[in-house]
PDB file of C-alpha atoms in Angstrom:
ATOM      1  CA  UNK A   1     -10.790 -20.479   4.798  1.00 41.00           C
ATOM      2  CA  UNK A   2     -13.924 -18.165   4.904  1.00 38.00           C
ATOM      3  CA  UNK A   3     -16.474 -18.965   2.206  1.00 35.00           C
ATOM      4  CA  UNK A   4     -15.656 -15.421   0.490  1.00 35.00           C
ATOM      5  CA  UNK A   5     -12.486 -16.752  -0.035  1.00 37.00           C
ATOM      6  CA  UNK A   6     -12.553 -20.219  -0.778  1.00 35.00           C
ATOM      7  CA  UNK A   7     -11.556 -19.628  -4.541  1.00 35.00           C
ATOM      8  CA  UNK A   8      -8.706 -21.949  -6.015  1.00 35.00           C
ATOM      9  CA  UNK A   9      -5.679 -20.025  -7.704  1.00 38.00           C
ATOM     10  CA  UNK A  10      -6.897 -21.052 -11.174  1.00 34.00           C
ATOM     11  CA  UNK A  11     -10.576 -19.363 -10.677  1.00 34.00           C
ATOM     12  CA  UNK A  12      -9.592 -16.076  -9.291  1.00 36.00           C
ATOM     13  CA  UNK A  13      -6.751 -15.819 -12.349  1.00 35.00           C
ATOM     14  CA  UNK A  14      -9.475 -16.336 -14.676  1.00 34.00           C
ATOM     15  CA  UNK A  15     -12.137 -13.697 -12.778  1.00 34.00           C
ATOM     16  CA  UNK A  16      -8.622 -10.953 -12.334  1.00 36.00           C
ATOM     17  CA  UNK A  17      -8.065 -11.250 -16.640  1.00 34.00           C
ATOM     18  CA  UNK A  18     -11.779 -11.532 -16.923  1.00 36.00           C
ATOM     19  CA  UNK A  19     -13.239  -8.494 -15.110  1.00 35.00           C
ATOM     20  CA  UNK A  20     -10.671  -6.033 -16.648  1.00 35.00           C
ATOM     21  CA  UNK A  21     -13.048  -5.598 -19.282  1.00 33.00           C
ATOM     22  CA  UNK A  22     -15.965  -5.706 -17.360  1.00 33.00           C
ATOM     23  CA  UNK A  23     -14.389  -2.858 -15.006  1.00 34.00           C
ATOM     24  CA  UNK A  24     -13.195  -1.010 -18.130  1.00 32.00           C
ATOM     25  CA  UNK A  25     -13.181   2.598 -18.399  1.00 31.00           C
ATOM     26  CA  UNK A  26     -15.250   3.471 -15.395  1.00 34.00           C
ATOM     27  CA  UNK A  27     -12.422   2.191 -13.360  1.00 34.00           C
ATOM     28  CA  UNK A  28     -10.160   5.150 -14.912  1.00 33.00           C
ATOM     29  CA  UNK A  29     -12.881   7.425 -13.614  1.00 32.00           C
ATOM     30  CA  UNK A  30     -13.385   5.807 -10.188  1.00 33.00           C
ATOM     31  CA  UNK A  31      -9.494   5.308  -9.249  1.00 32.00           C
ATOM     32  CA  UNK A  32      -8.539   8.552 -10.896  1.00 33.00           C
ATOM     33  CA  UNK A  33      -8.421  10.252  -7.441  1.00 33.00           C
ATOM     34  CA  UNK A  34      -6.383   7.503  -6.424  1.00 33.00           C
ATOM     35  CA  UNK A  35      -2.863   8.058  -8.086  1.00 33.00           C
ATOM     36  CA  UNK A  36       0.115  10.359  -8.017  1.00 38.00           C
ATOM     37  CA  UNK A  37       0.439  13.454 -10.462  1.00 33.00           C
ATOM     38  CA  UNK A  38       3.518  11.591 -12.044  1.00 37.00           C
ATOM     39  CA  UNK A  39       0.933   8.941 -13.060  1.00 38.00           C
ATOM     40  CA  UNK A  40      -1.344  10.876 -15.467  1.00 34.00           C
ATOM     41  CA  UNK A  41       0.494   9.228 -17.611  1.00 36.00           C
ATOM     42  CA  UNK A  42      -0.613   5.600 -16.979  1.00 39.00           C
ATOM     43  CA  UNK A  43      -3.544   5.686 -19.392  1.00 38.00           C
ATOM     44  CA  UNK A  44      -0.325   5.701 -22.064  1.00 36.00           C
ATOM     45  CA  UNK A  45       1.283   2.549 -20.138  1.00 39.00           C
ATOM     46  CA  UNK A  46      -0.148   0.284 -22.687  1.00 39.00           C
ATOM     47  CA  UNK A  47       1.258   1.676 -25.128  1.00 40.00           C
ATOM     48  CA  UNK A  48       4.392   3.023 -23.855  1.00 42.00           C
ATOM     49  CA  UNK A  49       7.781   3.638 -25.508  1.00 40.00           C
ATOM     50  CA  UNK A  50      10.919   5.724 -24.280  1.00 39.00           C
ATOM     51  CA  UNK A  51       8.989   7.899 -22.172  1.00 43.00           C
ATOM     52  CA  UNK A  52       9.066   5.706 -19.156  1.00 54.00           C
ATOM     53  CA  UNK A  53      11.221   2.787 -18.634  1.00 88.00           C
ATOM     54  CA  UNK A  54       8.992   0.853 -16.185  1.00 97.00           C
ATOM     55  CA  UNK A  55       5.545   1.221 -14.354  1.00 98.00           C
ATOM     56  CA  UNK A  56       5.088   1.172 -10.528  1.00 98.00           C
ATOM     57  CA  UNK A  57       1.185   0.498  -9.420  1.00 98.00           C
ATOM     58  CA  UNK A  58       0.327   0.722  -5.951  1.00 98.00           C
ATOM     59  CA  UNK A  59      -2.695  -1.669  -4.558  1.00 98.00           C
ATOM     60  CA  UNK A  60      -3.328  -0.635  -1.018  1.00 98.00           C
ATOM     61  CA  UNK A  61      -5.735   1.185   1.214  1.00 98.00           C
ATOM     62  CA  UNK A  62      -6.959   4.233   3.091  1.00 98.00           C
ATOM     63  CA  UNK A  63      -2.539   4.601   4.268  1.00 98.00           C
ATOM     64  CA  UNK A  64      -0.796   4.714   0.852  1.00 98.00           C
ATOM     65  CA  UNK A  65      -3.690   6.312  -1.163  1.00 98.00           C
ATOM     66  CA  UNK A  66      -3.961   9.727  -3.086  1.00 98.00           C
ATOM     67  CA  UNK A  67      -5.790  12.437  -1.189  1.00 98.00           C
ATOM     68  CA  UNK A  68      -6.890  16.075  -3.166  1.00 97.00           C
ATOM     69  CA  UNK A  69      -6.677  19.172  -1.612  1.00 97.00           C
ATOM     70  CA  UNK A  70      -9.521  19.045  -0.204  1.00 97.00           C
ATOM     71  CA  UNK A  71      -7.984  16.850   2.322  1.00 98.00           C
ATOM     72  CA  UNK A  72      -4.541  18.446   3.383  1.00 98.00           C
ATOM     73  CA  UNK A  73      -2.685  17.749   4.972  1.00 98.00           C
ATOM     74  CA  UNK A  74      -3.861  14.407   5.025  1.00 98.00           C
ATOM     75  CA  UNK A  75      -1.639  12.276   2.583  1.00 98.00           C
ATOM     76  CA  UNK A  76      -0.894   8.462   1.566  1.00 98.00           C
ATOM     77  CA  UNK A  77       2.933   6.931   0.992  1.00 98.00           C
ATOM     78  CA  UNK A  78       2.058   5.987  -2.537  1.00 98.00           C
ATOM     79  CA  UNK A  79       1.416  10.205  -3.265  1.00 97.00           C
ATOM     80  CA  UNK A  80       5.163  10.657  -2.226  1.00 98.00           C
ATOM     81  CA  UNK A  81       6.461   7.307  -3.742  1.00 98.00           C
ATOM     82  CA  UNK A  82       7.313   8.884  -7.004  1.00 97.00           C
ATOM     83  CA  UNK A  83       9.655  11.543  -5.781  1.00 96.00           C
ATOM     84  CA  UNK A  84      11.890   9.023  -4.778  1.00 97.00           C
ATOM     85  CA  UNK A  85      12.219   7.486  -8.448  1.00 97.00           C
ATOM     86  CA  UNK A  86      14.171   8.976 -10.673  1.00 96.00           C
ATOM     87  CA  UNK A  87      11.555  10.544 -14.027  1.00 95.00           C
ATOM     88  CA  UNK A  88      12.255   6.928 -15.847  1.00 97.00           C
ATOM     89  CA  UNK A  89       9.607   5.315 -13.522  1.00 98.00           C
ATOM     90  CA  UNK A  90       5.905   6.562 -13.349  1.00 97.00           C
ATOM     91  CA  UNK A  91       4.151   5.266 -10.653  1.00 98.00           C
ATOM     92  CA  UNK A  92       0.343   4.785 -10.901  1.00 98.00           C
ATOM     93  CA  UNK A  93      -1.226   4.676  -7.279  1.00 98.00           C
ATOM     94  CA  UNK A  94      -4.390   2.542  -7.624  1.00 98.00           C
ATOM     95  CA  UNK A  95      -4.791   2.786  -3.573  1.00 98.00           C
ATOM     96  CA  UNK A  96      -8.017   3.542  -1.979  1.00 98.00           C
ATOM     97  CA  UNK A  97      -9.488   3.446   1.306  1.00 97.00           C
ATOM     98  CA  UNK A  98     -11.357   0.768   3.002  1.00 97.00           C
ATOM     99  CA  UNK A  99     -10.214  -1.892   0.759  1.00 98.00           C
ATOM    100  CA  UNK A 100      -8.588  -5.676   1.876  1.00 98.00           C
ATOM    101  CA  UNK A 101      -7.004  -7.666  -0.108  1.00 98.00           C
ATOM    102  CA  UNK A 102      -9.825  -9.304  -0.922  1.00 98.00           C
ATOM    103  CA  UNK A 103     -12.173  -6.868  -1.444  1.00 98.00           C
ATOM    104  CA  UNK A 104      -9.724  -4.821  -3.931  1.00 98.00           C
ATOM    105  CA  UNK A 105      -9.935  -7.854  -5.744  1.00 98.00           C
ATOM    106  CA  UNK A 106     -13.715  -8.287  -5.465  1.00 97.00           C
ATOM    107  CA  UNK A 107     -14.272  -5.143  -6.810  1.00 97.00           C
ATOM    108  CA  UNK A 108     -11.925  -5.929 -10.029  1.00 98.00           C
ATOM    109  CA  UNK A 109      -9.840  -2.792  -9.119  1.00 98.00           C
ATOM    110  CA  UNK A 110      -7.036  -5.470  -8.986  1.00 98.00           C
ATOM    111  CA  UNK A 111      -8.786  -6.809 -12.628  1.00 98.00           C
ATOM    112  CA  UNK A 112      -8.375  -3.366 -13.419  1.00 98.00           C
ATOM    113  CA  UNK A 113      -4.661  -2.973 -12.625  1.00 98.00           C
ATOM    114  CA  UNK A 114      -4.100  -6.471 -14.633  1.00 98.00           C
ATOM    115  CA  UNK A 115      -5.748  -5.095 -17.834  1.00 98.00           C
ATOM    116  CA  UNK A 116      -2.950  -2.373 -18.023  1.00 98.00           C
ATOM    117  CA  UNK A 117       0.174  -3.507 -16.219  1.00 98.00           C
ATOM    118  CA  UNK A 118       2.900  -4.815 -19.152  1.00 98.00           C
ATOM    119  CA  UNK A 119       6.182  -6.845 -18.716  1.00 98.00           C
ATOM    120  CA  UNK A 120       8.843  -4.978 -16.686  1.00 97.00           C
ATOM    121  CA  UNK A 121       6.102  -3.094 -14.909  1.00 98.00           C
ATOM    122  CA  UNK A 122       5.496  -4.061 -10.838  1.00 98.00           C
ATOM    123  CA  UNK A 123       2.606  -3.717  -8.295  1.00 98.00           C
ATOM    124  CA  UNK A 124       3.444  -3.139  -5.244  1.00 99.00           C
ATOM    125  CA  UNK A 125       0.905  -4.656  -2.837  1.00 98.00           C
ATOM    126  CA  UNK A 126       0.026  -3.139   1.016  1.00 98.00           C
ATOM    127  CA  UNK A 127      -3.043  -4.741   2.824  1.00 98.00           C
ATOM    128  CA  UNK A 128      -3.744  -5.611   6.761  1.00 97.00           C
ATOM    129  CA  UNK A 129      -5.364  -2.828   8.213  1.00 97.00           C
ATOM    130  CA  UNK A 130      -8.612  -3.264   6.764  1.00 97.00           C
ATOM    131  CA  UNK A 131      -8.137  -6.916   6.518  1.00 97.00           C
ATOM    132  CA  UNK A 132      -8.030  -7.141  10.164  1.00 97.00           C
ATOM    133  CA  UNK A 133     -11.098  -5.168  10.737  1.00 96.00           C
ATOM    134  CA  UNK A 134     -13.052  -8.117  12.106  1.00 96.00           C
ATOM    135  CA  UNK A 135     -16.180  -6.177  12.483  1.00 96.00           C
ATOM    136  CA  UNK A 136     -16.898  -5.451   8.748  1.00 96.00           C
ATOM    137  CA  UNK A 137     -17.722  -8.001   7.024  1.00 94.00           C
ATOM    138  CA  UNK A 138     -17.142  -6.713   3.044  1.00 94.00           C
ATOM    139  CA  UNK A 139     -13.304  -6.123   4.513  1.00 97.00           C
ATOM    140  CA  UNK A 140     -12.399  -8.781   6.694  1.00 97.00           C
ATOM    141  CA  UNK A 141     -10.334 -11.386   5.761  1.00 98.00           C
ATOM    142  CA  UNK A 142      -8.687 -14.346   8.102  1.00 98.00           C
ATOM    143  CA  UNK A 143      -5.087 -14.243   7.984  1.00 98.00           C
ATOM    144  CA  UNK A 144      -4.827 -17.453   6.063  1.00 98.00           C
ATOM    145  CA  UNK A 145      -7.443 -16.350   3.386  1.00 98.00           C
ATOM    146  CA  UNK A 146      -4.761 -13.215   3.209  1.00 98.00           C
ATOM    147  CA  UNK A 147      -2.262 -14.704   2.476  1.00 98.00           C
ATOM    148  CA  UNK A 148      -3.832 -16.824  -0.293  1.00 98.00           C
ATOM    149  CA  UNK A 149      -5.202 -13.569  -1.862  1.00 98.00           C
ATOM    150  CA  UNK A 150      -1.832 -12.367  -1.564  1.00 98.00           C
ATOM    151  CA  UNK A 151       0.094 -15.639  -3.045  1.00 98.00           C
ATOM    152  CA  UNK A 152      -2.838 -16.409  -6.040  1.00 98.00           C
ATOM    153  CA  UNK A 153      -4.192 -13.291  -7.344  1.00 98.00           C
ATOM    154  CA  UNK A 154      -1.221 -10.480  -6.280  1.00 98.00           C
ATOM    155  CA  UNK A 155       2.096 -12.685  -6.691  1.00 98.00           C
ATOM    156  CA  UNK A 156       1.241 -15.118  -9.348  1.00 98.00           C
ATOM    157  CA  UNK A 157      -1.061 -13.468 -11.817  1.00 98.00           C
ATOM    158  CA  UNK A 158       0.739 -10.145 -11.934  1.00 98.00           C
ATOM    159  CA  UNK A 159       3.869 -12.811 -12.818  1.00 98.00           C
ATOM    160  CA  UNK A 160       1.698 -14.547 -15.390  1.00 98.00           C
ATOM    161  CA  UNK A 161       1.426 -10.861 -16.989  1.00 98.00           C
ATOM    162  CA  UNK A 162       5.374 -10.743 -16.799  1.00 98.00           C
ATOM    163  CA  UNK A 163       5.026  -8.305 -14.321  1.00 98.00           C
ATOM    164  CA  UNK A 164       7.041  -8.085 -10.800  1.00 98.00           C
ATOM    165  CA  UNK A 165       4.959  -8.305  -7.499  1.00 98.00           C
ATOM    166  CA  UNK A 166       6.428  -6.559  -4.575  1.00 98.00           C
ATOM    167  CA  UNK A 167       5.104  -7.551  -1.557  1.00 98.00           C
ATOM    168  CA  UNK A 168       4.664  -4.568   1.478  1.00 98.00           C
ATOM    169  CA  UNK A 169       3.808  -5.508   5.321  1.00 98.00           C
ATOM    170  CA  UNK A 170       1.459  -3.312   6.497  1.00 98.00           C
ATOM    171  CA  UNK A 171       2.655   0.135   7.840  1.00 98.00           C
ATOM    172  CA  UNK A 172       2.355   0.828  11.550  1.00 98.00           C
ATOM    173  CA  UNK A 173      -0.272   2.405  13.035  1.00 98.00           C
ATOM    174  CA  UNK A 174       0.261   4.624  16.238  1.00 98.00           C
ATOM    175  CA  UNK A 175       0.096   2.286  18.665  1.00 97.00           C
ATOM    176  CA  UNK A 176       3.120   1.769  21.571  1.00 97.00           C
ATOM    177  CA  UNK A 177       3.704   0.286  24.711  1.00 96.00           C
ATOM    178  CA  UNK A 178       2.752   2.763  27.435  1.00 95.00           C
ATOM    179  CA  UNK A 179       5.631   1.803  29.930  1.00 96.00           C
ATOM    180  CA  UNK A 180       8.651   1.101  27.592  1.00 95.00           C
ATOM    181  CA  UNK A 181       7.274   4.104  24.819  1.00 95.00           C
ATOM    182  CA  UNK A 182       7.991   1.655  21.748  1.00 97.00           C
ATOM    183  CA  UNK A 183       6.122   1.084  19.084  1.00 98.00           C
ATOM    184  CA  UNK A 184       4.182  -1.969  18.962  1.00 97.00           C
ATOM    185  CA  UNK A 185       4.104  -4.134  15.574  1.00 97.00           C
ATOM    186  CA  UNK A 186       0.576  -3.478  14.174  1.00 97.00           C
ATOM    187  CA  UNK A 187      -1.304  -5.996  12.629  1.00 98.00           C
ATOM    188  CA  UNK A 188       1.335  -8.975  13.382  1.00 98.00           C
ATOM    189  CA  UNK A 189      -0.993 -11.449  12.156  1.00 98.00           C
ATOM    190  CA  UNK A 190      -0.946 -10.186   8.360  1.00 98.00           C
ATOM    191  CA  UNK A 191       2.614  -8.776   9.365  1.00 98.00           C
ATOM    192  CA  UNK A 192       3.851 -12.359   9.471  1.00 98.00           C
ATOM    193  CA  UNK A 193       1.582 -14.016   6.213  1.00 98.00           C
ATOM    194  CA  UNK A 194       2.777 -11.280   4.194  1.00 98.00           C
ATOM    195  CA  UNK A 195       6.405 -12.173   5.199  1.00 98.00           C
ATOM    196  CA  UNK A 196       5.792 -15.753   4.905  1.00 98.00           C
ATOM    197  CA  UNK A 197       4.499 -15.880   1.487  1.00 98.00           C
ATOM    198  CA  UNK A 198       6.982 -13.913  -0.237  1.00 98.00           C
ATOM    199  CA  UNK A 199       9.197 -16.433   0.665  1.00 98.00           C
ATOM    200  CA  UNK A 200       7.234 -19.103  -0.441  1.00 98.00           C
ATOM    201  CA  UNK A 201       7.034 -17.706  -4.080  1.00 98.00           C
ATOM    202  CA  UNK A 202      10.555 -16.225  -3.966  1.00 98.00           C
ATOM    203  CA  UNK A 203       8.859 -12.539  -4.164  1.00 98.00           C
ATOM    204  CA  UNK A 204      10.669  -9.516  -3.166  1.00 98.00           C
ATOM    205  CA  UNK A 205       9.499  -7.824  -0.098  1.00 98.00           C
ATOM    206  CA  UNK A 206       9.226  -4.939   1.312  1.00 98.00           C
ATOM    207  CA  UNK A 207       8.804  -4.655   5.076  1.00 98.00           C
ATOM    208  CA  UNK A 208       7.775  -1.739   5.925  1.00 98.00           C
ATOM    209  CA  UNK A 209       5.748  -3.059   9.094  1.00 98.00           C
ATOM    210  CA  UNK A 210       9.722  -3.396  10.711  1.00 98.00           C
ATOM    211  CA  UNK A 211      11.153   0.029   8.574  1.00 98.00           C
ATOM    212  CA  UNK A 212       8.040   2.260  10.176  1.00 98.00           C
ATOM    213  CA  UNK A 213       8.207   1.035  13.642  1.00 98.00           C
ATOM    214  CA  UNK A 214      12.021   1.344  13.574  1.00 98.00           C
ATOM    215  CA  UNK A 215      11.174   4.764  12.393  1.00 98.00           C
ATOM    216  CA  UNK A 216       8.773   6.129  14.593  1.00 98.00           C
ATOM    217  CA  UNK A 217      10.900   4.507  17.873  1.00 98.00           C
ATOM    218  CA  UNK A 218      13.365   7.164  16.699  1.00 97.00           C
ATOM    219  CA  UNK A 219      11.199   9.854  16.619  1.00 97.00           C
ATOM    220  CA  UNK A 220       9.461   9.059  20.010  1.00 97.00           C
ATOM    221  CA  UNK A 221       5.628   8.797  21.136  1.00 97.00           C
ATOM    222  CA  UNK A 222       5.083  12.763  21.413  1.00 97.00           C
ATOM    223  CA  UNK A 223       6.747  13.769  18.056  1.00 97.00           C
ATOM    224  CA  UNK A 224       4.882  11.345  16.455  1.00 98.00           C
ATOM    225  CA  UNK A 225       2.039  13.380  16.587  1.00 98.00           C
ATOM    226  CA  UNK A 226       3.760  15.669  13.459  1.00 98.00           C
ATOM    227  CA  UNK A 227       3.567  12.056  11.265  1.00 98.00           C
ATOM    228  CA  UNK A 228       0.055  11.054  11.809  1.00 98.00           C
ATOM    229  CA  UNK A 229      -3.303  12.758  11.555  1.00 98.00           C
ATOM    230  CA  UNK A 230      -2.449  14.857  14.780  1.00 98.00           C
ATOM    231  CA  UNK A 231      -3.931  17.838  14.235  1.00 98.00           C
ATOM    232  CA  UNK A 232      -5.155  21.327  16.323  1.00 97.00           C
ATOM    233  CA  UNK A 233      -8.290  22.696  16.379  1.00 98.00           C
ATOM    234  CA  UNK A 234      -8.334  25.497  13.628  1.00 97.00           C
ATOM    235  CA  UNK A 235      -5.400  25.253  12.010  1.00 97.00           C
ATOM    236  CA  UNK A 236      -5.868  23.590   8.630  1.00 97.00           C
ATOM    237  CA  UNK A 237      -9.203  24.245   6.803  1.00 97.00           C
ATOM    238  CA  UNK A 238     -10.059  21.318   5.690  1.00 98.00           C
ATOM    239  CA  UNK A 239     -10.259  19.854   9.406  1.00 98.00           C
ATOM    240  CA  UNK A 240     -11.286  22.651  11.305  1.00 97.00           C
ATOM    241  CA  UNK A 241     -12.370  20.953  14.718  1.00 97.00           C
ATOM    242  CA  UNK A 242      -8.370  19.314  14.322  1.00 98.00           C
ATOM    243  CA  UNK A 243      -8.020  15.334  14.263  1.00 98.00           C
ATOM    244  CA  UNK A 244      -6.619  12.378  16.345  1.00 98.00           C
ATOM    245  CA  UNK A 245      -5.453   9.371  13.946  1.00 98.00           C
ATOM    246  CA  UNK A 246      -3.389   6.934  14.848  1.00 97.00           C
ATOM    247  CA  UNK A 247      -3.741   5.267  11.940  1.00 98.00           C
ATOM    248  CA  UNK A 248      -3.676   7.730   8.551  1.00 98.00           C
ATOM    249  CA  UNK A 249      -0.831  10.193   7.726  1.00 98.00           C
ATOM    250  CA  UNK A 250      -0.231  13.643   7.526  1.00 98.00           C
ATOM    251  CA  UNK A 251       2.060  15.311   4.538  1.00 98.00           C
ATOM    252  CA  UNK A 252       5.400  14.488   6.443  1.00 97.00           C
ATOM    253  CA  UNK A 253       4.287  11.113   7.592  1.00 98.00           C
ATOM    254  CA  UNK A 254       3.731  10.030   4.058  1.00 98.00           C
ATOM    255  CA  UNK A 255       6.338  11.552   2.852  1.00 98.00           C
ATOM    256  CA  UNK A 256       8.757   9.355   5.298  1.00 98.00           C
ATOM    257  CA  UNK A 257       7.028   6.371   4.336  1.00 98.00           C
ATOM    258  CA  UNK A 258       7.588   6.688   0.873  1.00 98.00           C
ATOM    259  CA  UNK A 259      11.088   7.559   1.680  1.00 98.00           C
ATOM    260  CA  UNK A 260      10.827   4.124   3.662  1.00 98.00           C
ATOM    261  CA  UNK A 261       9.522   2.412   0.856  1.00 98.00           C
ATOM    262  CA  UNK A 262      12.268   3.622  -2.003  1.00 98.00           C
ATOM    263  CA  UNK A 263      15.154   2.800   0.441  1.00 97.00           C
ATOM    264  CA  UNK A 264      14.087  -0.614   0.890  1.00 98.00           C
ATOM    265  CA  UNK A 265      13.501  -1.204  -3.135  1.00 98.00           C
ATOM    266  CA  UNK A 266      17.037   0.225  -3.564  1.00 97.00           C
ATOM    267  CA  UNK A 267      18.711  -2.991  -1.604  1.00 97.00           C
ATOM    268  CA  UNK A 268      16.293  -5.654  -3.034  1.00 98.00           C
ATOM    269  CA  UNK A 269      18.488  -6.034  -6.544  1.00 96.00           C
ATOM    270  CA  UNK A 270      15.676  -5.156  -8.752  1.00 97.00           C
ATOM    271  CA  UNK A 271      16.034  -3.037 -11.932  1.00 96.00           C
ATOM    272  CA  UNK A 272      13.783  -0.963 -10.663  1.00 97.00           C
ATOM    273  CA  UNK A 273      16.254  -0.955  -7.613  1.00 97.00           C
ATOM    274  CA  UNK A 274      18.889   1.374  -9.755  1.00 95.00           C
ATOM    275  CA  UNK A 275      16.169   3.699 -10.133  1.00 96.00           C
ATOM    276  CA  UNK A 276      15.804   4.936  -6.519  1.00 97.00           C
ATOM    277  CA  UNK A 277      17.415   8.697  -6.268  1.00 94.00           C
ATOM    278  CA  UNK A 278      20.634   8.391  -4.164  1.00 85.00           C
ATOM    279  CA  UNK A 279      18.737  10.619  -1.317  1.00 72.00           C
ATOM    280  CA  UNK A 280      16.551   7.987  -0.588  1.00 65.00           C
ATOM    281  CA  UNK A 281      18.867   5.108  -1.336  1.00 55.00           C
ATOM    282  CA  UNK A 282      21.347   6.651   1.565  1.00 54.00           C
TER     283      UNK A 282
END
């Protein structure tokens, strides 16, 4: 394990419940462009009655996070998530770009989540891409050091809080095999510790690493274009000399994912499963 990570269970539980404080309100301030409208709300989660039967937060990166306007048609699964819930569940997307699963929880933003998040809420969890990125050293983090993030601070303190963890494999990027046109599984490494762990602790999981590939080796190589950041010169404002990402989504690409996301919750026998809208659950 790599010396940023070699933290026992106990240690990081203790820095997670520690730092909330520490983070305190200036995390509202610095996530707040990092959540979905429905989750305005979220600052009431602590407190909440009727008005919302459960909590949703999102911990993730650059591919699940909020974008403003100022960055359509760019768009993250976890700003579409809630439309696929029915108005009992708020959903509080805490995603943000560049972030690994270790350095989410570096930062406290993780702390942050923990200081709110009440019994019968969940966190959904998404990390690899930046994880992977072996050339940055505040982001990278080894496969095994992932999955011990993933198992100490994600699984088992959000459970300490009486909260559900809901594991998600990382989403595919835009990457396929040239001769056969199918998609290729992104990030396998994390792909497989993410799986492997939520075994281990008995944690649901979401796979959407398998449910994106699937998806996009349905739509094809070219028309894949229309889900990520494919875009022409001159057409959209806010990206006037167009874009070629593989990697982030436009507003239809993160609005499958999401769709992705809330079909797989509806077979995994949750409460919050019941809660999925029957046109996502189909």
């Amino acid at each position: 394990m790599s010396a940023t990570a070699m933290v026992s269970g106990t240690s990081r539980r203790s820095f997670l419940l520690g730092a909330a404080g520490a983070f305190g309100a200036g995390a509202a301030g610095a996530l707040g462009t990092a959540r979905t409208a429905s989750a305005a709300g979220s600052s009431a989660a602590a407190g909440r009655g009727a008005a919302a039967a459960a909590t949703v937060y999102i911990a993730s990166d650059s591919t699940a996070q909020t974008y403003s306007s100022g960055y359509y048609p760019q768009a993250g699964w976890g700003q579409k998530l809630s439309s696929y819930f029915t108005s009992d569940i708020t959903v509080a997307n805490r995603a943000i770009g560049g972030r690994s699963s270790r350095s989410f929880v570096q930062q406290g933003r993780l702390a942050a989540i923990h200081g709110l998040i009440r019994p019968g809420d969940y966190l959904f969890v998404q990390f690899g891409h930046n994880d992977a990125t072996v050339s940055n050293a505040e982001r990278y983090t080894p496969p095994a050091d992932y999955k011990e993030y993933l198992r100490n601070d994600y699984i088992r303190a959000t459970r300490a809080l009486g909260a559900t963890p809901v594991v998600v494999t990382p989403v595919s990027r835009r990457s396929y095999n040239v001769s056969t046109g199918k998609f290729n599984v992104s990030f396998p490494a994390y792909v497989d510790a993410a799986k492997a762990v939520a075994q281990e602790e008995g944690a649901a999981l979401v796979d959407l690493s398998a449910a994106s590939r699937a998806y996009l080796d349905g739509v094809g190589v070219e028309a894949s274009k229309g889900i990520f950041l494919w875009l022409e010169a001159g057409r959209y404002p806010n990206f006037p000399g167009g874009a070629q990402d593989d990697t982030h989504f436009q507003e239809r690409g993160a609005i499958e994912m999401a769709r992705l996301v809330s079909r797989a919750v509806a077979r995994l026998g949750l409460p919050l499963s019941g809660e999925v809208v029957p046109a996502a659950a189909g």
